[in-house]
Short mmCIF file of C-alpha atoms in Angstrom, two decimals:
data_model
loop_
_atom_site.label_atom_id
_atom_site.label_comp_id
_atom_site.label_asym_id
_atom_site.label_seq_id
_atom_site.Cartn_x
_atom_site.Cartn_y
_atom_site.Cartn_z
CA UNK A 1 121.69 104.88 105.26
CA UNK A 2 119.55 102.92 102.81
CA UNK A 3 116.34 101.16 103.88
CA UNK A 4 117.18 97.95 105.65
CA UNK A 5 115.60 94.55 105.96
CA UNK A 6 115.29 94.10 109.73
CA UNK A 7 113.67 90.72 110.32
CA UNK A 8 111.45 87.89 109.22
CA UNK A 9 109.12 86.79 111.97
CA UNK A 10 107.04 83.62 112.08
CA UNK A 11 103.50 83.33 113.40
CA UNK A 12 104.83 81.52 116.47
CA UNK A 13 107.30 84.31 117.27
CA UNK A 14 104.65 87.00 116.74
CA UNK A 15 102.40 85.19 119.22
CA UNK A 16 105.23 84.99 121.74
CA UNK A 17 105.92 88.72 121.35
CA UNK A 18 102.22 89.60 121.79
CA UNK A 19 101.69 87.32 124.78
CA UNK A 20 104.94 88.09 126.58
CA UNK A 21 104.20 90.21 129.64
CA UNK A 22 100.56 90.48 128.56
CA UNK A 23 97.84 90.45 131.17
CA UNK A 24 95.60 88.61 128.71
CA UNK A 25 93.52 85.86 130.21
CA UNK A 26 93.09 82.36 128.88
CA UNK A 27 90.93 82.35 125.77
CA UNK A 28 92.08 85.75 124.51
CA UNK A 29 92.31 85.86 120.72
CA UNK A 30 95.53 87.18 119.25
CA UNK A 31 95.47 87.90 115.52
CA UNK A 32 98.81 87.59 113.79
CA UNK A 33 99.85 86.84 110.23
CA UNK A 34 101.69 83.71 109.14
CA UNK A 35 104.89 85.69 108.50
CA UNK A 36 106.04 89.28 108.72
CA UNK A 37 108.98 90.87 106.91
CA UNK A 38 110.06 94.15 108.51
CA UNK A 39 111.95 96.96 106.81
CA UNK A 40 113.23 100.24 108.25
CA UNK A 41 114.09 103.41 106.32
CA UNK A 42 116.66 106.08 107.17
CA UNK A 43 114.08 108.02 109.22
CA UNK A 44 113.61 104.92 111.40
CA UNK A 45 110.10 104.37 110.00
CA UNK A 46 109.03 100.75 109.86
CA UNK A 47 107.19 98.89 107.12
CA UNK A 48 105.74 95.47 107.92
CA UNK A 49 104.85 93.14 105.08
CA UNK A 50 102.30 90.63 106.37
CA UNK A 51 102.02 87.29 104.61
CA UNK A 52 99.05 84.95 104.91
CA UNK A 53 99.50 81.54 103.33
CA UNK A 54 95.95 80.38 102.72
CA UNK A 55 95.77 76.60 102.30
CA UNK A 56 92.19 76.21 103.51
CA UNK A 57 89.20 78.49 103.13
CA UNK A 58 87.75 79.82 106.37
CA UNK A 59 84.08 80.66 106.83
CA UNK A 60 82.51 83.62 105.07
CA UNK A 61 81.63 85.11 108.47
CA UNK A 62 85.24 84.90 109.59
CA UNK A 63 86.48 86.74 106.50
CA UNK A 64 83.73 89.39 106.46
CA UNK A 65 83.40 90.04 110.19
CA UNK A 66 86.94 89.52 111.49
CA UNK A 67 89.84 88.91 109.11
CA UNK A 68 89.35 91.45 106.32
CA UNK A 69 88.09 94.27 108.59
CA UNK A 70 91.10 93.75 110.89
CA UNK A 71 93.59 93.87 108.04
CA UNK A 72 91.90 96.83 106.33
CA UNK A 73 92.09 98.79 109.61
CA UNK A 74 95.75 97.83 109.98
CA UNK A 75 96.54 98.90 106.40
CA UNK A 76 94.71 102.20 107.00
CA UNK A 77 96.62 102.88 110.24
CA UNK A 78 100.01 101.75 108.92
CA UNK A 79 100.41 103.42 105.52
CA UNK A 80 103.69 101.60 104.81
CA UNK A 81 102.29 98.13 105.57
CA UNK A 82 101.55 95.49 102.96
CA UNK A 83 99.37 92.38 103.14
CA UNK A 84 99.99 89.52 100.75
CA UNK A 85 97.67 86.51 100.65
CA UNK A 86 99.30 83.55 98.89
CA UNK A 87 97.37 80.45 97.88
CA UNK A 88 97.96 77.46 95.61
CA UNK A 89 94.21 76.99 95.10
CA UNK A 90 92.16 78.71 92.39
CA UNK A 91 89.03 78.29 94.52
CA UNK A 92 90.63 80.03 97.51
CA UNK A 93 92.17 82.69 95.25
CA UNK A 94 88.77 83.48 93.70
CA UNK A 95 87.07 83.54 97.11
CA UNK A 96 89.66 85.91 98.59
CA UNK A 97 89.39 88.14 95.54
CA UNK A 98 85.61 88.15 95.95
CA UNK A 99 85.93 89.18 99.63
CA UNK A 100 88.29 92.00 98.65
CA UNK A 101 85.82 93.23 96.01
CA UNK A 102 82.98 92.94 98.54
CA UNK A 103 84.81 95.31 100.89
CA UNK A 104 85.74 97.67 98.07
CA UNK A 105 82.03 97.99 97.28
CA UNK A 106 81.09 98.24 100.97
CA UNK A 107 83.59 101.06 101.50
CA UNK A 108 80.85 103.50 100.52
CA UNK A 109 78.88 102.49 103.64
CA UNK A 110 79.25 104.37 106.90
CA UNK A 111 81.03 101.65 108.89
CA UNK A 112 83.88 101.43 106.35
CA UNK A 113 84.22 105.10 105.36
CA UNK A 114 87.32 105.36 107.57
CA UNK A 115 89.15 102.73 105.49
CA UNK A 116 91.76 104.39 103.29
CA UNK A 117 91.40 103.57 99.58
CA UNK A 118 95.12 102.79 99.34
CA UNK A 119 94.59 99.91 101.79
CA UNK A 120 93.01 97.94 98.96
CA UNK A 121 96.07 98.54 96.75
CA UNK A 122 98.30 97.16 99.49
CA UNK A 123 96.13 94.06 100.03
CA UNK A 124 97.32 91.62 97.39
CA UNK A 125 95.95 88.20 96.58
CA UNK A 126 98.53 86.11 94.78
CA UNK A 127 98.60 82.65 93.28
CA UNK A 128 101.52 80.60 94.60
CA UNK A 129 102.62 80.14 90.97
CA UNK A 130 102.96 83.92 90.56
CA UNK A 131 104.39 84.62 94.02
CA UNK A 132 108.08 84.93 93.10
CA UNK A 133 107.37 87.34 90.25
CA UNK A 134 104.93 89.43 92.29
CA UNK A 135 107.31 89.65 95.26
CA UNK A 136 110.23 90.62 93.01
CA UNK A 137 108.13 93.35 91.40
CA UNK A 138 106.96 94.61 94.82
CA UNK A 139 110.55 94.81 96.05
CA UNK A 140 111.63 96.69 92.91
CA UNK A 141 108.69 99.13 92.87
CA UNK A 142 108.03 99.78 96.56
CA UNK A 143 108.70 103.45 97.39
CA UNK A 144 109.44 102.73 101.05
CA UNK A 145 112.16 100.21 100.26
CA UNK A 146 113.57 102.15 97.33
CA UNK A 147 113.26 105.65 98.85
CA UNK A 148 111.60 107.35 95.92
#
């Protein structure tokens, strides 16, 4: 059995799945990506490709204290996961790239030593103009999908 595309899941559906049967109280924050593509290989291992479509820039605090640390932990825990930020804006692209570099430099510090170096390779920041080409290349070269 070859690796299989299982599903594409929207942000709304991810929220429903997280909240369903949850004992979470009102005001609980749930962090989900805009879209997830899920693949499964012949050993029933799952690879989630998280997509964030960044149309507006959030605060520096939000990126440095919440968003990037959360995704870097996820990419460290889930070695087959991918995170792709897509933006049409050069300003947002440059800012996201700067935050990624900031965390790559900070990785030497104690609080981020547990972050796997490969997490940064699987965190991609892509211009919307380059998205189709980058996605095509990822699909062609990804070891999980292509069972290399």
